[in-house]
PDB file of C-alpha atoms in Angstrom:
ATOM      1  CA  GLN A   1    -145.774-152.328-137.525  1.00  0.00           C
ATOM      2  CA  ILE A   2    -145.575-155.982-136.482  1.00  0.00           C
ATOM      3  CA  SER A   3    -148.727-155.662-134.360  1.00  0.00           C
ATOM      4  CA  LEU A   4    -150.507-153.834-137.147  1.00  0.00           C
ATOM      5  CA  ARG A   5    -149.571-156.503-139.676  1.00  0.00           C
ATOM      6  CA  ASP A   6    -150.825-159.230-137.325  1.00  0.00           C
ATOM      7  CA  GLU A   7    -154.175-157.480-136.942  1.00  0.00           C
ATOM      8  CA  ILE A   8    -154.559-157.124-140.721  1.00  0.00           C
ATOM      9  CA  GLU A   9    -153.917-160.852-141.088  1.00  0.00           C
ATOM     10  CA  GLN A  10    -157.054-161.556-139.013  1.00  0.00           C
ATOM     11  CA  THR A  11    -159.293-159.798-141.566  1.00  0.00           C
ATOM     12  CA  GLN A  12    -161.645-162.270-143.226  1.00  0.00           C
ATOM     13  CA  ASP A  13    -162.935-160.209-146.147  1.00  0.00           C
ATOM     14  CA  LYS A  14    -160.417-160.626-148.990  1.00  0.00           C
ATOM     15  CA  ARG A  15    -161.030-157.221-150.584  1.00  0.00           C
ATOM     16  CA  VAL A  16    -160.853-155.397-147.262  1.00  0.00           C
ATOM     17  CA  LYS A  17    -157.658-157.227-146.369  1.00  0.00           C
ATOM     18  CA  GLU A  18    -156.127-156.281-149.712  1.00  0.00           C
ATOM     19  CA  ALA A  19    -157.006-152.611-149.167  1.00  0.00           C
ATOM     20  CA  LEU A  20    -155.524-152.681-145.658  1.00  0.00           C
ATOM     21  CA  LEU A  21    -152.283-154.196-146.969  1.00  0.00           C
ATOM     22  CA  LEU A  22    -152.099-151.521-149.667  1.00  0.00           C
ATOM     23  CA  ALA A  23    -152.505-148.872-146.979  1.00  0.00           C
ATOM     24  CA  PHE A  24    -149.916-150.583-144.776  1.00  0.00           C
ATOM     25  CA  SER A  25    -147.263-151.035-147.474  1.00  0.00           C
ATOM     26  CA  PRO A  26    -145.962-147.426-147.854  1.00  0.00           C
ATOM     27  CA  GLY A  27    -145.173-147.224-144.137  1.00  0.00           C
ATOM     28  CA  LEU A  28    -142.602-149.992-144.475  1.00  0.00           C
ATOM     29  CA  ASP A  29    -140.330-147.640-146.400  1.00  0.00           C
ATOM     30  CA  LYS A  30    -141.210-144.548-144.415  1.00  0.00           C
ATOM     31  CA  PHE A  31    -140.696-146.010-140.942  1.00  0.00           C
ATOM     32  CA  GLY A  32    -138.584-149.133-141.440  1.00  0.00           C
ATOM     33  CA  ALA A  33    -134.824-149.685-141.375  1.00  0.00           C
ATOM     34  CA  ARG A  34    -133.046-149.833-144.735  1.00  0.00           C
ATOM     35  CA  HIS A  35    -129.572-150.790-145.866  1.00  0.00           C
ATOM     36  CA  ASP A  36    -128.563-147.109-145.884  1.00  0.00           C
ATOM     37  CA  ARG A  37    -130.190-145.981-142.611  1.00  0.00           C
ATOM     38  CA  GLN A  38    -131.643-147.054-139.307  1.00  0.00           C
ATOM     39  CA  ALA A  39    -135.356-146.860-138.632  1.00  0.00           C
ATOM     40  CA  PRO A  40    -136.249-143.205-137.953  1.00  0.00           C
ATOM     41  CA  ARG A  41    -137.271-142.141-134.467  1.00  0.00           C
ATOM     42  CA  VAL A  42    -140.912-141.078-134.633  1.00  0.00           C
ATOM     43  CA  PRO A  43    -143.761-140.587-132.135  1.00  0.00           C
ATOM     44  CA  ARG A  44    -145.675-143.721-131.129  1.00  0.00           C
ATOM     45  CA  THR A  45    -148.732-142.558-133.029  1.00  0.00           C
ATOM     46  CA  ALA A  46    -146.910-141.857-136.309  1.00  0.00           C
ATOM     47  CA  VAL A  47    -147.290-145.356-137.781  1.00  0.00           C
ATOM     48  CA  ARG A  48    -150.942-145.539-136.757  1.00  0.00           C
ATOM     49  CA  ASP A  49    -151.789-142.091-138.154  1.00  0.00           C
ATOM     50  CA  HIS A  50    -149.966-142.764-141.413  1.00  0.00           C
ATOM     51  CA  PHE A  51    -151.845-146.043-141.817  1.00  0.00           C
ATOM     52  CA  LEU A  52    -155.248-144.502-141.052  1.00  0.00           C
ATOM     53  CA  GLU A  53    -154.658-141.719-143.568  1.00  0.00           C
ATOM     54  CA  ARG A  54    -153.925-144.300-146.258  1.00  0.00           C
ATOM     55  CA  VAL A  55    -156.995-146.326-145.273  1.00  0.00           C
ATOM     56  CA  ALA A  56    -159.149-143.212-145.625  1.00  0.00           C
ATOM     57  CA  ASP A  57    -157.711-142.677-149.105  1.00  0.00           C
ATOM     58  CA  TRP A  58    -158.552-146.245-150.102  1.00  0.00           C
ATOM     59  CA  VAL A  59    -162.129-145.835-148.847  1.00  0.00           C
ATOM     60  CA  VAL A  60    -162.478-142.910-151.245  1.00  0.00           C
ATOM     61  CA  PHE A  61    -160.949-144.966-154.075  1.00  0.00           C
ATOM     62  CA  TRP A  62    -163.247-147.945-153.469  1.00  0.00           C
ATOM     63  CA  LYS A  63    -166.338-145.710-153.456  1.00  0.00           C
ATOM     64  CA  ALA A  64    -165.242-144.093-156.724  1.00  0.00           C
ATOM     65  CA  PHE A  65    -165.040-147.546-158.328  1.00  0.00           C
ATOM     66  CA  GLU A  66    -168.515-148.658-157.219  1.00  0.00           C
ATOM     67  CA  GLY A  67    -170.565-149.691-160.225  1.00  0.00           C
ATOM     68  CA  LYS A  68    -167.563-149.478-162.566  1.00  0.00           C
ATOM     69  CA  ASN A  69    -166.184-152.327-164.629  1.00  0.00           C
ATOM     70  CA  TRP A  70    -163.138-154.057-163.186  1.00  0.00           C
ATOM     71  CA  ALA A  71    -159.916-153.656-165.114  1.00  0.00           C
ATOM     72  CA  GLU A  72    -158.009-156.589-166.540  1.00  0.00           C
ATOM     73  CA  VAL A  73    -154.489-156.762-165.120  1.00  0.00           C
ATOM     74  CA  GLU A  74    -151.541-158.523-166.720  1.00  0.00           C
ATOM     75  CA  HIS A  75    -148.082-159.069-165.242  1.00  0.00           C
ATOM     76  CA  ALA A  76    -145.544-158.388-167.996  1.00  0.00           C
ATOM     77  CA  ASP A  77    -142.208-156.797-168.829  1.00  0.00           C
ATOM     78  CA  ALA A  78    -142.664-153.301-170.313  1.00  0.00           C
ATOM     79  CA  ARG A  79    -139.943-154.163-172.845  1.00  0.00           C
ATOM     80  CA  TRP A  80    -142.120-156.941-174.288  1.00  0.00           C
ATOM     81  CA  LEU A  81    -145.817-156.217-173.932  1.00  0.00           C
ATOM     82  CA  PRO A  82    -148.310-159.040-174.608  1.00  0.00           C
ATOM     83  CA  TRP A  83    -150.838-156.756-176.318  1.00  0.00           C
ATOM     84  CA  LYS A  84    -151.510-156.857-180.055  1.00  0.00           C
ATOM     85  CA  PRO A  85    -150.434-153.988-182.360  1.00  0.00           C
ATOM     86  CA  HIS A  86    -152.925-151.109-182.518  1.00  0.00           C
ATOM     87  CA  SER A  87    -154.959-152.601-179.651  1.00  0.00           C
ATOM     88  CA  SER A  88    -154.850-149.555-177.341  1.00  0.00           C
ATOM     89  CA  SER A  89    -156.330-146.070-177.634  1.00  0.00           C
ATOM     90  CA  CYS A  90    -154.366-144.467-174.762  1.00  0.00           C
ATOM     91  CA  LEU A  91    -151.373-145.261-172.572  1.00  0.00           C
ATOM     92  CA  ILE A  92    -150.692-143.661-169.174  1.00  0.00           C
ATOM     93  CA  THR A  93    -147.543-144.672-167.329  1.00  0.00           C
ATOM     94  CA  SER A  94    -144.873-143.590-164.881  1.00  0.00           C
ATOM     95  CA  PRO A  95    -141.661-145.396-165.843  1.00  0.00           C
ATOM     96  CA  PRO A  96    -138.737-145.746-163.416  1.00  0.00           C
ATOM     97  CA  TYR A  97    -136.812-142.591-162.616  1.00  0.00           C
ATOM     98  CA  PRO A  98    -133.179-143.252-163.637  1.00  0.00           C
ATOM     99  CA  GLY A  99    -130.820-143.765-160.716  1.00  0.00           C
ATOM    100  CA  VAL A 100    -133.231-142.334-158.147  1.00  0.00           C
ATOM    101  CA  LEU A 101    -134.514-145.433-156.330  1.00  0.00           C
ATOM    102  CA  ASP A 102    -133.720-149.091-156.035  1.00  0.00           C
ATOM    103  CA  TYR A 103    -137.235-150.239-156.867  1.00  0.00           C
ATOM    104  CA  GLY A 104    -136.406-153.929-156.610  1.00  0.00           C
ATOM    105  CA  GLN A 105    -135.056-153.576-153.097  1.00  0.00           C
ATOM    106  CA  ILE A 106    -138.111-151.584-152.022  1.00  0.00           C
ATOM    107  CA  GLN A 107    -140.411-154.208-153.500  1.00  0.00           C
ATOM    108  CA  ALA A 108    -138.492-157.057-151.897  1.00  0.00           C
ATOM    109  CA  ARG A 109    -138.774-155.402-148.479  1.00  0.00           C
ATOM    110  CA  ARG A 110    -142.521-154.957-148.905  1.00  0.00           C
ATOM    111  CA  LEU A 111    -143.026-158.508-150.150  1.00  0.00           C
ATOM    112  CA  ARG A 112    -141.324-159.911-147.068  1.00  0.00           C
ATOM    113  CA  TRP A 113    -144.063-158.277-145.009  1.00  0.00           C
ATOM    114  CA  ILE A 114    -147.158-158.622-147.136  1.00  0.00           C
ATOM    115  CA  GLY A 115    -146.823-161.474-149.603  1.00  0.00           C
ATOM    116  CA  ASP A 116    -144.915-163.892-151.760  1.00  0.00           C
ATOM    117  CA  CYS A 117    -141.185-163.091-152.034  1.00  0.00           C
ATOM    118  CA  SER A 118    -140.598-165.350-155.025  1.00  0.00           C
ATOM    119  CA  THR A 119    -140.694-162.507-157.569  1.00  0.00           C
ATOM    120  CA  SER A 120    -138.167-160.242-155.824  1.00  0.00           C
ATOM    121  CA  ASP A 121    -135.089-161.857-157.401  1.00  0.00           C
ATOM    122  CA  TRP A 122    -136.638-161.543-160.858  1.00  0.00           C
ATOM    123  CA  VAL A 123    -137.407-157.867-160.239  1.00  0.00           C
ATOM    124  CA  ARG A 124    -133.852-157.171-159.061  1.00  0.00           C
ATOM    125  CA  LYS A 125    -132.380-158.710-162.198  1.00  0.00           C
ATOM    126  CA  THR A 126    -134.699-157.079-164.708  1.00  0.00           C
ATOM    127  CA  GLU A 127    -135.640-153.651-163.335  1.00  0.00           C
ATOM    128  CA  ILE A 128    -134.841-150.624-165.482  1.00  0.00           C
ATOM    129  CA  GLY A 129    -132.397-147.984-164.253  1.00  0.00           C
ATOM    130  CA  ARG A 130    -132.198-148.602-160.510  1.00  0.00           C
ATOM    131  CA  ARG A 131    -129.788-146.566-158.405  1.00  0.00           C
ATOM    132  CA  GLY A 132    -126.264-147.733-159.118  1.00  0.00           C
ATOM    133  CA  MET A 133    -127.354-149.276-162.439  1.00  0.00           C
ATOM    134  CA  ALA A 134    -128.922-146.278-164.174  1.00  0.00           C
ATOM    135  CA  SER A 135    -126.728-146.783-167.226  1.00  0.00           C
ATOM    136  CA  THR A 136    -129.303-149.387-168.309  1.00  0.00           C
ATOM    137  CA  TRP A 137    -132.169-146.893-168.209  1.00  0.00           C
ATOM    138  CA  THR A 138    -131.847-145.454-171.716  1.00  0.00           C
ATOM    139  CA  GLU A 139    -131.600-148.881-173.313  1.00  0.00           C
ATOM    140  CA  GLY A 140    -134.522-150.205-171.281  1.00  0.00           C
ATOM    141  CA  MET A 141    -136.681-147.201-172.105  1.00  0.00           C
ATOM    142  CA  GLN A 142    -135.848-147.536-175.788  1.00  0.00           C
ATOM    143  CA  PHE A 143    -137.373-151.028-175.804  1.00  0.00           C
ATOM    144  CA  ALA A 144    -140.315-149.970-173.585  1.00  0.00           C
ATOM    145  CA  LEU A 145    -141.231-146.990-175.774  1.00  0.00           C
ATOM    146  CA  ARG A 146    -140.997-149.107-178.885  1.00  0.00           C
ATOM    147  CA  GLN A 147    -143.436-151.607-177.375  1.00  0.00           C
ATOM    148  CA  ALA A 148    -145.783-148.877-176.163  1.00  0.00           C
ATOM    149  CA  VAL A 149    -145.933-147.210-179.578  1.00  0.00           C
ATOM    150  CA  ARG A 150    -146.510-150.621-181.212  1.00  0.00           C
ATOM    151  CA  THR A 151    -149.664-151.221-179.171  1.00  0.00           C
ATOM    152  CA  LEU A 152    -151.212-147.790-179.801  1.00  0.00           C
ATOM    153  CA  ARG A 153    -153.601-146.911-182.589  1.00  0.00           C
ATOM    154  CA  PRO A 154    -152.622-143.951-184.822  1.00  0.00           C
ATOM    155  CA  ASN A 155    -153.378-140.553-183.265  1.00  0.00           C
ATOM    156  CA  SER A 156    -153.584-142.086-179.759  1.00  0.00           C
ATOM    157  CA  PRO A 157    -151.910-140.279-176.820  1.00  0.00           C
ATOM    158  CA  MET A 158    -149.251-141.569-174.453  1.00  0.00           C
ATOM    159  CA  TYR A 159    -148.715-139.806-171.115  1.00  0.00           C
ATOM    160  CA  LEU A 160    -145.522-140.316-169.124  1.00  0.00           C
ATOM    161  CA  VAL A 161    -144.716-139.002-165.643  1.00  0.00           C
ATOM    162  CA  VAL A 162    -140.970-139.305-165.065  1.00  0.00           C
ATOM    163  CA  GLY A 163    -138.216-137.347-163.345  1.00  0.00           C
ATOM    164  CA  ASP A 164    -134.601-136.502-164.089  1.00  0.00           C
ATOM    165  CA  GLY A 165    -131.981-138.782-162.618  1.00  0.00           C
ATOM    166  CA  VAL A 166    -128.291-139.649-162.469  1.00  0.00           C
ATOM    167  CA  SER A 167    -126.089-142.155-164.274  1.00  0.00           C
ATOM    168  CA  GLN A 168    -122.326-142.504-163.884  1.00  0.00           C
ATOM    169  CA  LYS A 169    -121.935-139.030-162.347  1.00  0.00           C
ATOM    170  CA  THR A 170    -123.976-137.421-165.125  1.00  0.00           C
ATOM    171  CA  ALA A 171    -127.378-135.743-164.796  1.00  0.00           C
ATOM    172  CA  LEU A 172    -129.956-137.375-167.062  1.00  0.00           C
ATOM    173  CA  ARG A 173    -132.503-134.942-168.502  1.00  0.00           C
ATOM    174  CA  VAL A 174    -135.186-137.455-169.323  1.00  0.00           C
ATOM    175  CA  ASP A 175    -137.425-135.180-171.400  1.00  0.00           C
ATOM    176  CA  GLU A 176    -134.555-134.668-173.839  1.00  0.00           C
ATOM    177  CA  ILE A 177    -133.638-138.361-173.829  1.00  0.00           C
ATOM    178  CA  ILE A 178    -137.208-139.495-174.534  1.00  0.00           C
ATOM    179  CA  GLU A 179    -137.464-137.063-177.427  1.00  0.00           C
ATOM    180  CA  ASP A 180    -134.305-138.639-178.889  1.00  0.00           C
ATOM    181  CA  LEU A 181    -135.583-142.188-178.271  1.00  0.00           C
ATOM    182  CA  ILE A 182    -138.759-141.658-180.310  1.00  0.00           C
ATOM    183  CA  ALA A 183    -136.927-140.050-183.231  1.00  0.00           C
ATOM    184  CA  ASP A 184    -137.148-143.214-185.381  1.00  0.00           C
ATOM    185  CA  LEU A 185    -140.589-144.274-184.111  1.00  0.00           C
ATOM    186  CA  PRO A 186    -144.016-143.290-185.486  1.00  0.00           C
ATOM    187  CA  ALA A 187    -144.591-140.942-182.555  1.00  0.00           C
ATOM    188  CA  THR A 188    -144.238-137.244-181.906  1.00  0.00           C
ATOM    189  CA  LEU A 189    -143.603-135.143-178.810  1.00  0.00           C
ATOM    190  CA  VAL A 190    -146.647-132.933-178.245  1.00  0.00           C
ATOM    191  CA  ALA A 191    -145.925-131.165-174.941  1.00  0.00           C
ATOM    192  CA  VAL A 192    -143.909-131.272-171.728  1.00  0.00           C
ATOM    193  CA  ALA A 193    -144.897-129.754-168.378  1.00  0.00           C
ATOM    194  CA  SER A 194    -142.158-129.728-165.716  1.00  0.00           C
ATOM    195  CA  GLN A 195    -141.747-128.902-162.032  1.00  0.00           C
ATOM    196  CA  GLU A 196    -138.653-128.631-159.857  1.00  0.00           C
ATOM    197  CA  ARG A 197    -138.090-131.535-157.500  1.00  0.00           C
ATOM    198  CA  PRO A 198    -135.568-131.960-154.651  1.00  0.00           C
ATOM    199  CA  HIS A 199    -132.699-134.393-155.093  1.00  0.00           C
ATOM    200  CA  PHE A 200    -131.990-136.181-151.824  1.00  0.00           C
ATOM    201  CA  HIS A 201    -128.911-138.171-152.848  1.00  0.00           C
ATOM    202  CA  ARG A 202    -126.126-135.995-151.425  1.00  0.00           C
ATOM    203  CA  PRO A 203    -123.170-137.438-153.383  1.00  0.00           C
ATOM    204  CA  THR A 204    -124.809-136.434-156.685  1.00  0.00           C
ATOM    205  CA  ALA A 205    -126.673-133.274-155.608  1.00  0.00           C
ATOM    206  CA  HIS A 206    -124.000-131.042-157.215  1.00  0.00           C
ATOM    207  CA  LEU A 207    -125.035-132.329-160.661  1.00  0.00           C
ATOM    208  CA  PHE A 208    -128.220-130.266-160.365  1.00  0.00           C
ATOM    209  CA  ALA A 209    -126.557-127.038-159.206  1.00  0.00           C
ATOM    210  CA  LYS A 210    -126.920-125.229-162.553  1.00  0.00           C
ATOM    211  CA  ARG A 211    -130.291-126.639-163.536  1.00  0.00           C
ATOM    212  CA  ALA A 212    -132.597-128.061-160.884  1.00  0.00           C
ATOM    213  CA  ARG A 213    -133.809-131.624-161.055  1.00  0.00           C
ATOM    214  CA  LEU A 214    -137.200-131.665-162.780  1.00  0.00           C
ATOM    215  CA  GLU A 215    -140.170-133.994-162.878  1.00  0.00           C
ATOM    216  CA  HIS A 216    -142.028-134.069-166.179  1.00  0.00           C
ATOM    217  CA  LEU A 217    -145.467-134.817-167.553  1.00  0.00           C
ATOM    218  CA  ILE A 218    -144.752-135.743-171.161  1.00  0.00           C
ATOM    219  CA  LEU A 219    -147.415-136.097-173.844  1.00  0.00           C
ATOM    220  CA  LEU A 220    -146.527-138.149-176.906  1.00  0.00           C
ATOM    221  CA  ARG A 221    -148.834-139.014-179.778  1.00  0.00           C
ATOM    222  CA  ARG A 222    -148.766-142.075-181.992  1.00  0.00           C
ATOM    223  CA  THR A 223    -148.582-141.118-185.684  1.00  0.00           C
ATOM    224  CA  SER A 224    -149.290-143.235-188.743  1.00  0.00           C
ATOM    225  CA  GLY A 225    -146.603-145.554-190.007  1.00  0.00           C
ATOM    226  CA  ASP A 226    -144.978-148.786-188.945  1.00  0.00           C
ATOM    227  CA  ILE A 227    -142.387-149.566-186.306  1.00  0.00           C
ATOM    228  CA  PRO A 228    -138.967-149.863-187.972  1.00  0.00           C
ATOM    229  CA  ARG A 229    -137.428-153.296-187.942  1.00  0.00           C
ATOM    230  CA  ASP A 230    -134.680-153.943-185.395  1.00  0.00           C
ATOM    231  CA  ARG A 231    -131.276-153.163-186.785  1.00  0.00           C
TER     232      ARG A 231
END
């Protein structure tokens, strides 16, 4: 991985270099050492093949975007979005899965390899529902959903992809929680499609013995009406 990163650094074209770094980034988690494990033993070609597969994917993505307008990207906290009320006609998102991953730690590890590390401390302090701190997930999602609904026009859809998780030795069924969180918002639950997903955290695997851990595609719809004032 060190040699591969050095070669990417020699790339002169900024867009190509960015695509190569995006292809390189997932391998840092897959093949690197973490606080809870040593680096896995894999064939010599595994890192190369994984990288080339991701590069091929990005070639397809770049071609699909040819001739399309570039999106505007803003860096913001989902609990306080900078967009004006009723400024969006659709929202598609995959919020953090409660207690499943430590997203901040993953991001910090990647940033050490590919970019500026200055944001990693901020991410660690503000992320929603990381493993070991999933008790904050419901509160964080309450604020995030409120902000999302605020930005949507009436009758606009909101799609969420999110999986069940664990908090304080309790299984969190996120489809049920999200339905409760929108109860006082001008939004309605339209449909939920779910699939079983493995749970790799052994100490909490027993929590999904009776009902398997599920990943959900949730469709909400903004209704007419105003966001209630904070209590």
